[in-house]
PDB file of C-alpha atoms in Angstrom:
ATOM      1  CA  UNK A   1      -9.012  17.767 -12.222  1.00  0.00           C
ATOM      2  CA  UNK A   2      -6.875  16.309  -9.499  1.00  0.00           C
ATOM      3  CA  UNK A   3      -3.850  14.583 -10.851  1.00  0.00           C
ATOM      4  CA  UNK A   4      -1.683  12.111  -9.018  1.00  0.00           C
ATOM      5  CA  UNK A   5       1.278  10.829 -10.973  1.00  0.00           C
ATOM      6  CA  UNK A   6       3.711   8.032 -10.184  1.00  0.00           C
ATOM      7  CA  UNK A   7       7.199   7.902 -11.601  1.00  0.00           C
ATOM      8  CA  UNK A   8       6.978   4.472 -13.210  1.00  0.00           C
ATOM      9  CA  UNK A   9       4.194   2.162 -14.386  1.00  0.00           C
ATOM     10  CA  UNK A  10       6.410  -0.924 -14.388  1.00  0.00           C
ATOM     11  CA  UNK A  11       9.657  -1.591 -12.585  1.00  0.00           C
ATOM     12  CA  UNK A  12      11.922  -4.635 -12.420  1.00  0.00           C
ATOM     13  CA  UNK A  13      14.572  -4.749  -9.698  1.00  0.00           C
ATOM     14  CA  UNK A  14      16.901  -7.315  -8.201  1.00  0.00           C
ATOM     15  CA  UNK A  15      16.881  -8.554  -4.620  1.00  0.00           C
ATOM     16  CA  UNK A  16      18.881  -6.249  -2.393  1.00  0.00           C
ATOM     17  CA  UNK A  17      18.568  -3.171  -4.596  1.00  0.00           C
ATOM     18  CA  UNK A  18      17.387   0.126  -3.160  1.00  0.00           C
ATOM     19  CA  UNK A  19      14.164   1.176  -4.881  1.00  0.00           C
ATOM     20  CA  UNK A  20      12.593   4.623  -5.032  1.00  0.00           C
ATOM     21  CA  UNK A  21       8.956   5.129  -5.980  1.00  0.00           C
ATOM     22  CA  UNK A  22       7.935   8.728  -6.515  1.00  0.00           C
ATOM     23  CA  UNK A  23       4.477  10.249  -6.306  1.00  0.00           C
ATOM     24  CA  UNK A  24       3.434  13.803  -7.146  1.00  0.00           C
ATOM     25  CA  UNK A  25       0.024  15.459  -6.694  1.00  0.00           C
ATOM     26  CA  UNK A  26      -1.004  18.816  -8.087  1.00  0.00           C
ATOM     27  CA  UNK A  27      -3.939  19.753  -5.820  1.00  0.00           C
ATOM     28  CA  UNK A  28      -2.151  21.085  -2.759  1.00  0.00           C
ATOM     29  CA  UNK A  29      -3.489  18.164  -0.707  1.00  0.00           C
ATOM     30  CA  UNK A  30      -2.398  17.844   2.895  1.00  0.00           C
ATOM     31  CA  UNK A  31      -2.457  14.058   3.058  1.00  0.00           C
ATOM     32  CA  UNK A  32      -0.585  11.532   0.969  1.00  0.00           C
ATOM     33  CA  UNK A  33      -0.604   7.750   1.202  1.00  0.00           C
ATOM     34  CA  UNK A  34       1.272   4.716  -0.045  1.00  0.00           C
ATOM     35  CA  UNK A  35      -0.568   1.401  -0.418  1.00  0.00           C
ATOM     36  CA  UNK A  36       0.323  -1.953  -1.833  1.00  0.00           C
ATOM     37  CA  UNK A  37      -2.279  -4.117  -3.501  1.00  0.00           C
ATOM     38  CA  UNK A  38      -2.046  -7.885  -3.740  1.00  0.00           C
ATOM     39  CA  UNK A  39      -4.623 -10.387  -5.016  1.00  0.00           C
ATOM     40  CA  UNK A  40      -6.972 -11.459  -2.250  1.00  0.00           C
ATOM     41  CA  UNK A  41      -5.522  -8.973   0.244  1.00  0.00           C
ATOM     42  CA  UNK A  42      -6.924  -5.705  -1.042  1.00  0.00           C
ATOM     43  CA  UNK A  43      -5.210  -2.376  -0.476  1.00  0.00           C
ATOM     44  CA  UNK A  44      -2.966  -2.261   2.560  1.00  0.00           C
ATOM     45  CA  UNK A  45      -1.630   1.008   3.901  1.00  0.00           C
ATOM     46  CA  UNK A  46       2.159   1.195   4.151  1.00  0.00           C
ATOM     47  CA  UNK A  47       2.736   4.791   5.254  1.00  0.00           C
ATOM     48  CA  UNK A  48       0.939   8.090   5.152  1.00  0.00           C
ATOM     49  CA  UNK A  49       1.864  11.712   5.620  1.00  0.00           C
ATOM     50  CA  UNK A  50      -0.374  14.558   6.784  1.00  0.00           C
ATOM     51  CA  UNK A  51       2.156  17.346   6.286  1.00  0.00           C
ATOM     52  CA  UNK A  52       5.616  18.092   4.956  1.00  0.00           C
ATOM     53  CA  UNK A  53       8.286  16.109   6.803  1.00  0.00           C
ATOM     54  CA  UNK A  54       5.569  14.281   8.796  1.00  0.00           C
ATOM     55  CA  UNK A  55       4.951  10.571   8.412  1.00  0.00           C
ATOM     56  CA  UNK A  56       2.987   7.880  10.140  1.00  0.00           C
ATOM     57  CA  UNK A  57       3.225   4.112   9.857  1.00  0.00           C
ATOM     58  CA  UNK A  58       0.345   2.282   8.312  1.00  0.00           C
ATOM     59  CA  UNK A  59      -0.518  -1.385   8.656  1.00  0.00           C
ATOM     60  CA  UNK A  60       2.555  -2.857   6.938  1.00  0.00           C
ATOM     61  CA  UNK A  61       5.554  -0.480   7.218  1.00  0.00           C
ATOM     62  CA  UNK A  62       8.258  -3.120   7.652  1.00  0.00           C
ATOM     63  CA  UNK A  63      10.875  -3.001   4.911  1.00  0.00           C
ATOM     64  CA  UNK A  64       9.754   0.446   3.718  1.00  0.00           C
ATOM     65  CA  UNK A  65      10.516   4.060   4.490  1.00  0.00           C
ATOM     66  CA  UNK A  66       9.101   7.317   3.137  1.00  0.00           C
ATOM     67  CA  UNK A  67      10.128  10.883   2.549  1.00  0.00           C
ATOM     68  CA  UNK A  68       8.074  14.050   2.177  1.00  0.00           C
ATOM     69  CA  UNK A  69      10.314  17.043   1.659  1.00  0.00           C
ATOM     70  CA  UNK A  70       7.765  19.017  -0.363  1.00  0.00           C
ATOM     71  CA  UNK A  71       3.999  19.118  -0.036  1.00  0.00           C
ATOM     72  CA  UNK A  72       3.354  17.784  -3.515  1.00  0.00           C
ATOM     73  CA  UNK A  73       5.811  14.894  -3.434  1.00  0.00           C
ATOM     74  CA  UNK A  74       5.779  11.680  -1.400  1.00  0.00           C
ATOM     75  CA  UNK A  75       8.428   9.030  -1.959  1.00  0.00           C
ATOM     76  CA  UNK A  76       8.387   5.386  -0.975  1.00  0.00           C
ATOM     77  CA  UNK A  77      11.747   3.720  -0.444  1.00  0.00           C
ATOM     78  CA  UNK A  78      12.503   0.025  -0.345  1.00  0.00           C
ATOM     79  CA  UNK A  79      15.862  -0.026   1.408  1.00  0.00           C
ATOM     80  CA  UNK A  80      16.752  -3.546   0.267  1.00  0.00           C
ATOM     81  CA  UNK A  81      14.173  -5.010  -2.078  1.00  0.00           C
ATOM     82  CA  UNK A  82      13.015  -8.555  -1.474  1.00  0.00           C
ATOM     83  CA  UNK A  83      10.899 -10.868  -3.608  1.00  0.00           C
ATOM     84  CA  UNK A  84       7.963 -10.587  -1.216  1.00  0.00           C
ATOM     85  CA  UNK A  85       7.782  -6.892  -2.068  1.00  0.00           C
ATOM     86  CA  UNK A  86       6.709  -7.743  -5.593  1.00  0.00           C
ATOM     87  CA  UNK A  87       3.358  -5.998  -5.794  1.00  0.00           C
ATOM     88  CA  UNK A  88       1.288  -3.171  -7.210  1.00  0.00           C
ATOM     89  CA  UNK A  89       2.072   0.078  -5.382  1.00  0.00           C
ATOM     90  CA  UNK A  90      -0.518   2.824  -5.305  1.00  0.00           C
ATOM     91  CA  UNK A  91      -0.089   6.388  -4.155  1.00  0.00           C
ATOM     92  CA  UNK A  92      -3.060   8.535  -3.117  1.00  0.00           C
ATOM     93  CA  UNK A  93      -3.727  12.021  -1.804  1.00  0.00           C
ATOM     94  CA  UNK A  94      -6.604  13.751  -0.043  1.00  0.00           C
ATOM     95  CA  UNK A  95      -7.391  17.182   1.331  1.00  0.00           C
ATOM     96  CA  UNK A  96      -8.637  16.236   4.777  1.00  0.00           C
ATOM     97  CA  UNK A  97      -9.074  12.557   5.546  1.00  0.00           C
ATOM     98  CA  UNK A  98     -10.690  13.182   8.906  1.00  0.00           C
ATOM     99  CA  UNK A  99     -13.769  14.652   7.224  1.00  0.00           C
ATOM    100  CA  UNK A 100     -14.220  11.756   4.853  1.00  0.00           C
ATOM    101  CA  UNK A 101     -12.561  13.378   1.915  1.00  0.00           C
ATOM    102  CA  UNK A 102     -12.064  11.403  -1.264  1.00  0.00           C
ATOM    103  CA  UNK A 103      -8.723   9.803  -1.879  1.00  0.00           C
ATOM    104  CA  UNK A 104      -7.319  10.389  -5.350  1.00  0.00           C
ATOM    105  CA  UNK A 105      -5.125   7.613  -6.623  1.00  0.00           C
ATOM    106  CA  UNK A 106      -2.264   7.486  -9.044  1.00  0.00           C
ATOM    107  CA  UNK A 107      -2.106   4.878 -11.821  1.00  0.00           C
ATOM    108  CA  UNK A 108       0.061   2.531  -9.774  1.00  0.00           C
ATOM    109  CA  UNK A 109       3.531   1.066 -10.148  1.00  0.00           C
ATOM    110  CA  UNK A 110       3.812  -2.648 -10.737  1.00  0.00           C
ATOM    111  CA  UNK A 111       7.066  -3.721  -9.137  1.00  0.00           C
ATOM    112  CA  UNK A 112       8.713  -7.051  -9.804  1.00  0.00           C
ATOM    113  CA  UNK A 113      11.640  -8.035  -7.587  1.00  0.00           C
ATOM    114  CA  UNK A 114      13.742 -10.873  -8.971  1.00  0.00           C
TER     115      UNK A 114
ATOM    116  CA  UNK B   1      -9.324  -5.399  14.347  1.00  0.00           C
ATOM    117  CA  UNK B   2     -11.885  -4.408  11.774  1.00  0.00           C
ATOM    118  CA  UNK B   3     -12.622  -6.955   9.081  1.00  0.00           C
ATOM    119  CA  UNK B   4     -14.266  -6.034   5.797  1.00  0.00           C
ATOM    120  CA  UNK B   5     -15.823  -8.670   3.593  1.00  0.00           C
ATOM    121  CA  UNK B   6     -16.576  -8.258  -0.060  1.00  0.00           C
ATOM    122  CA  UNK B   7     -17.467 -11.192  -2.225  1.00  0.00           C
ATOM    123  CA  UNK B   8     -14.171 -12.304  -3.684  1.00  0.00           C
ATOM    124  CA  UNK B   9     -15.899 -14.217  -6.458  1.00  0.00           C
ATOM    125  CA  UNK B  10     -16.737 -12.333  -9.620  1.00  0.00           C
ATOM    126  CA  UNK B  11     -20.324 -11.241 -10.129  1.00  0.00           C
ATOM    127  CA  UNK B  12     -21.578 -11.976 -13.634  1.00  0.00           C
ATOM    128  CA  UNK B  13     -24.759 -10.307 -14.815  1.00  0.00           C
ATOM    129  CA  UNK B  14     -26.537  -9.578 -18.066  1.00  0.00           C
ATOM    130  CA  UNK B  15     -26.564  -6.109 -19.570  1.00  0.00           C
ATOM    131  CA  UNK B  16     -29.599  -4.111 -18.467  1.00  0.00           C
ATOM    132  CA  UNK B  17     -29.965  -5.882 -15.117  1.00  0.00           C
ATOM    133  CA  UNK B  18     -29.235  -4.373 -11.734  1.00  0.00           C
ATOM    134  CA  UNK B  19     -25.922  -5.335 -10.162  1.00  0.00           C
ATOM    135  CA  UNK B  20     -25.816  -5.500  -6.380  1.00  0.00           C
ATOM    136  CA  UNK B  21     -22.509  -5.704  -4.544  1.00  0.00           C
ATOM    137  CA  UNK B  22     -22.153  -6.283  -0.820  1.00  0.00           C
ATOM    138  CA  UNK B  23     -19.762  -4.914   1.761  1.00  0.00           C
ATOM    139  CA  UNK B  24     -19.974  -6.397   5.251  1.00  0.00           C
ATOM    140  CA  UNK B  25     -17.926  -5.379   8.245  1.00  0.00           C
ATOM    141  CA  UNK B  26     -17.387  -6.585  11.792  1.00  0.00           C
ATOM    142  CA  UNK B  27     -17.062  -4.683  15.039  1.00  0.00           C
ATOM    143  CA  UNK B  28     -17.906  -1.015  15.257  1.00  0.00           C
ATOM    144  CA  UNK B  29     -19.599   0.977  12.523  1.00  0.00           C
ATOM    145  CA  UNK B  30     -17.596   3.503  10.520  1.00  0.00           C
ATOM    146  CA  UNK B  31     -18.256   7.226  10.454  1.00  0.00           C
ATOM    147  CA  UNK B  32     -18.542   6.961   6.697  1.00  0.00           C
ATOM    148  CA  UNK B  33     -18.186   4.480   3.896  1.00  0.00           C
ATOM    149  CA  UNK B  34     -16.876   5.043   0.386  1.00  0.00           C
ATOM    150  CA  UNK B  35     -17.118   3.043  -2.825  1.00  0.00           C
ATOM    151  CA  UNK B  36     -14.417   3.085  -5.497  1.00  0.00           C
ATOM    152  CA  UNK B  37     -14.139   1.616  -8.966  1.00  0.00           C
ATOM    153  CA  UNK B  38     -10.881   0.097 -10.176  1.00  0.00           C
ATOM    154  CA  UNK B  39     -10.112  -0.898 -13.749  1.00  0.00           C
ATOM    155  CA  UNK B  40      -7.318  -3.400 -14.498  1.00  0.00           C
ATOM    156  CA  UNK B  41      -3.882  -1.846 -14.184  1.00  0.00           C
ATOM    157  CA  UNK B  42      -5.229   1.422 -12.833  1.00  0.00           C
ATOM    158  CA  UNK B  43      -5.740   3.117  -9.494  1.00  0.00           C
ATOM    159  CA  UNK B  44      -9.151   3.199  -7.797  1.00  0.00           C
ATOM    160  CA  UNK B  45     -11.530   6.046  -8.642  1.00  0.00           C
ATOM    161  CA  UNK B  46     -13.970   7.432  -6.077  1.00  0.00           C
ATOM    162  CA  UNK B  47     -17.664   6.925  -6.777  1.00  0.00           C
ATOM    163  CA  UNK B  48     -19.812   7.613  -3.716  1.00  0.00           C
ATOM    164  CA  UNK B  49     -19.608   8.414  -0.016  1.00  0.00           C
ATOM    165  CA  UNK B  50     -22.297   7.668   2.561  1.00  0.00           C
ATOM    166  CA  UNK B  51     -22.159   8.751   6.202  1.00  0.00           C
ATOM    167  CA  UNK B  52     -23.350   6.785   9.227  1.00  0.00           C
ATOM    168  CA  UNK B  53     -26.466   8.922   9.637  1.00  0.00           C
ATOM    169  CA  UNK B  54     -27.518   8.403   6.014  1.00  0.00           C
ATOM    170  CA  UNK B  55     -29.526   5.411   4.816  1.00  0.00           C
ATOM    171  CA  UNK B  56     -29.146   5.854   1.098  1.00  0.00           C
ATOM    172  CA  UNK B  57     -27.225   7.877  -1.486  1.00  0.00           C
ATOM    173  CA  UNK B  58     -27.765   8.075  -5.236  1.00  0.00           C
ATOM    174  CA  UNK B  59     -25.747   9.294  -8.175  1.00  0.00           C
ATOM    175  CA  UNK B  60     -27.107   8.704 -11.653  1.00  0.00           C
ATOM    176  CA  UNK B  61     -27.368   4.895 -12.043  1.00  0.00           C
ATOM    177  CA  UNK B  62     -25.575   4.226  -8.761  1.00  0.00           C
ATOM    178  CA  UNK B  63     -27.163   3.740  -5.353  1.00  0.00           C
ATOM    179  CA  UNK B  64     -25.525   2.973  -2.030  1.00  0.00           C
ATOM    180  CA  UNK B  65     -27.252   1.929   1.168  1.00  0.00           C
ATOM    181  CA  UNK B  66     -25.798   1.759   4.648  1.00  0.00           C
ATOM    182  CA  UNK B  67     -27.343  -0.372   7.385  1.00  0.00           C
ATOM    183  CA  UNK B  68     -25.468  -0.037  10.681  1.00  0.00           C
ATOM    184  CA  UNK B  69     -27.689  -2.681  12.299  1.00  0.00           C
ATOM    185  CA  UNK B  70     -26.743  -5.291   9.723  1.00  0.00           C
ATOM    186  CA  UNK B  71     -23.217  -3.834   9.455  1.00  0.00           C
ATOM    187  CA  UNK B  72     -23.589  -3.814   5.733  1.00  0.00           C
ATOM    188  CA  UNK B  73     -23.482  -1.556   2.707  1.00  0.00           C
ATOM    189  CA  UNK B  74     -25.036  -2.453  -0.620  1.00  0.00           C
ATOM    190  CA  UNK B  75     -23.891  -0.917  -3.885  1.00  0.00           C
ATOM    191  CA  UNK B  76     -26.341  -1.038  -6.806  1.00  0.00           C
ATOM    192  CA  UNK B  77     -25.804  -0.280 -10.473  1.00  0.00           C
ATOM    193  CA  UNK B  78     -29.092  -0.108 -12.356  1.00  0.00           C
ATOM    194  CA  UNK B  79     -29.395  -0.718 -16.094  1.00  0.00           C
ATOM    195  CA  UNK B  80     -25.878  -2.123 -16.086  1.00  0.00           C
ATOM    196  CA  UNK B  81     -23.676  -1.835 -19.153  1.00  0.00           C
ATOM    197  CA  UNK B  82     -20.548  -3.725 -20.271  1.00  0.00           C
ATOM    198  CA  UNK B  83     -18.612  -0.520 -19.529  1.00  0.00           C
ATOM    199  CA  UNK B  84     -19.507  -1.000 -15.855  1.00  0.00           C
ATOM    200  CA  UNK B  85     -17.301  -4.101 -15.759  1.00  0.00           C
ATOM    201  CA  UNK B  86     -14.589  -3.430 -13.189  1.00  0.00           C
ATOM    202  CA  UNK B  87     -13.599  -4.207  -9.626  1.00  0.00           C
ATOM    203  CA  UNK B  88     -15.512  -2.294  -6.972  1.00  0.00           C
ATOM    204  CA  UNK B  89     -13.943  -1.571  -3.593  1.00  0.00           C
ATOM    205  CA  UNK B  90     -15.625  -0.444  -0.430  1.00  0.00           C
ATOM    206  CA  UNK B  91     -13.646   1.520   2.131  1.00  0.00           C
ATOM    207  CA  UNK B  92     -14.542   2.283   5.727  1.00  0.00           C
ATOM    208  CA  UNK B  93     -13.558   5.511   7.415  1.00  0.00           C
ATOM    209  CA  UNK B  94     -13.435   6.212  11.126  1.00  0.00           C
ATOM    210  CA  UNK B  95     -13.068   9.640  12.682  1.00  0.00           C
ATOM    211  CA  UNK B  96      -9.398  10.331  13.180  1.00  0.00           C
ATOM    212  CA  UNK B  97      -8.280   7.311  11.208  1.00  0.00           C
ATOM    213  CA  UNK B  98      -7.422   6.402   7.682  1.00  0.00           C
ATOM    214  CA  UNK B  99      -9.530   4.427   5.265  1.00  0.00           C
ATOM    215  CA  UNK B 100      -9.633   0.647   5.500  1.00  0.00           C
ATOM    216  CA  UNK B 101     -10.308  -1.030   2.166  1.00  0.00           C
ATOM    217  CA  UNK B 102     -12.064  -4.273   1.382  1.00  0.00           C
ATOM    218  CA  UNK B 103     -10.621  -6.733  -1.113  1.00  0.00           C
ATOM    219  CA  UNK B 104     -13.056  -5.722  -3.848  1.00  0.00           C
ATOM    220  CA  UNK B 105     -15.574  -7.548  -6.000  1.00  0.00           C
ATOM    221  CA  UNK B 106     -15.102  -7.971  -9.729  1.00  0.00           C
ATOM    222  CA  UNK B 107     -18.210  -7.226 -11.775  1.00  0.00           C
ATOM    223  CA  UNK B 108     -18.608  -8.591 -15.303  1.00  0.00           C
ATOM    224  CA  UNK B 109     -21.532  -7.281 -17.342  1.00  0.00           C
ATOM    225  CA  UNK B 110     -22.187  -9.371 -20.425  1.00  0.00           C
ATOM    226  CA  UNK B 111     -23.845  -7.936 -23.529  1.00  0.00           C
TER     227      UNK B 111
END
């Protein structure tokens, strides 16, 4: 079974803090994704990566950065957390998105920024 | 830009009935369409994929249809059970692009 794990289920941070969200997948997938999910807005893509050290902006990259130093690990960084970044963050991976491959999601991290 | 509409109101049905969820989109048709299930506090789980040249796909009690003329996909759960209660997301995929997700519809199956 594909497994995507995220470093924390719940996180509370203060405004201005630097926040790291880690995601690890164990299926040797090429593609990895970071989404945020808010009520009424669905899943919105923040960043994705199709290879080690490669990254592409999604729909809402402002205020975020990412890092992919190893194939299995994709990190989301909030350089200076703000209250409007309070959300559920979901990581996903897939083998080949261009062919319609399934995305496998982690359990999510619920982040609260005070 | 592409807009995806799923009924934001919860769908309440009685156990044993067929649940039908709708996913409508604007503009150009996707190369494929996926449906996911999401339980509270968890990540979405893939259920079914249907491609633009397919009219219908089935998997056990699940059935998905894809009508590119109506720009609509319907997701059916037959003989629904309380365990089917969850939020169901549709996602559109275009060649060379990432998935675009709808907001999801919450299904409540009452015993």
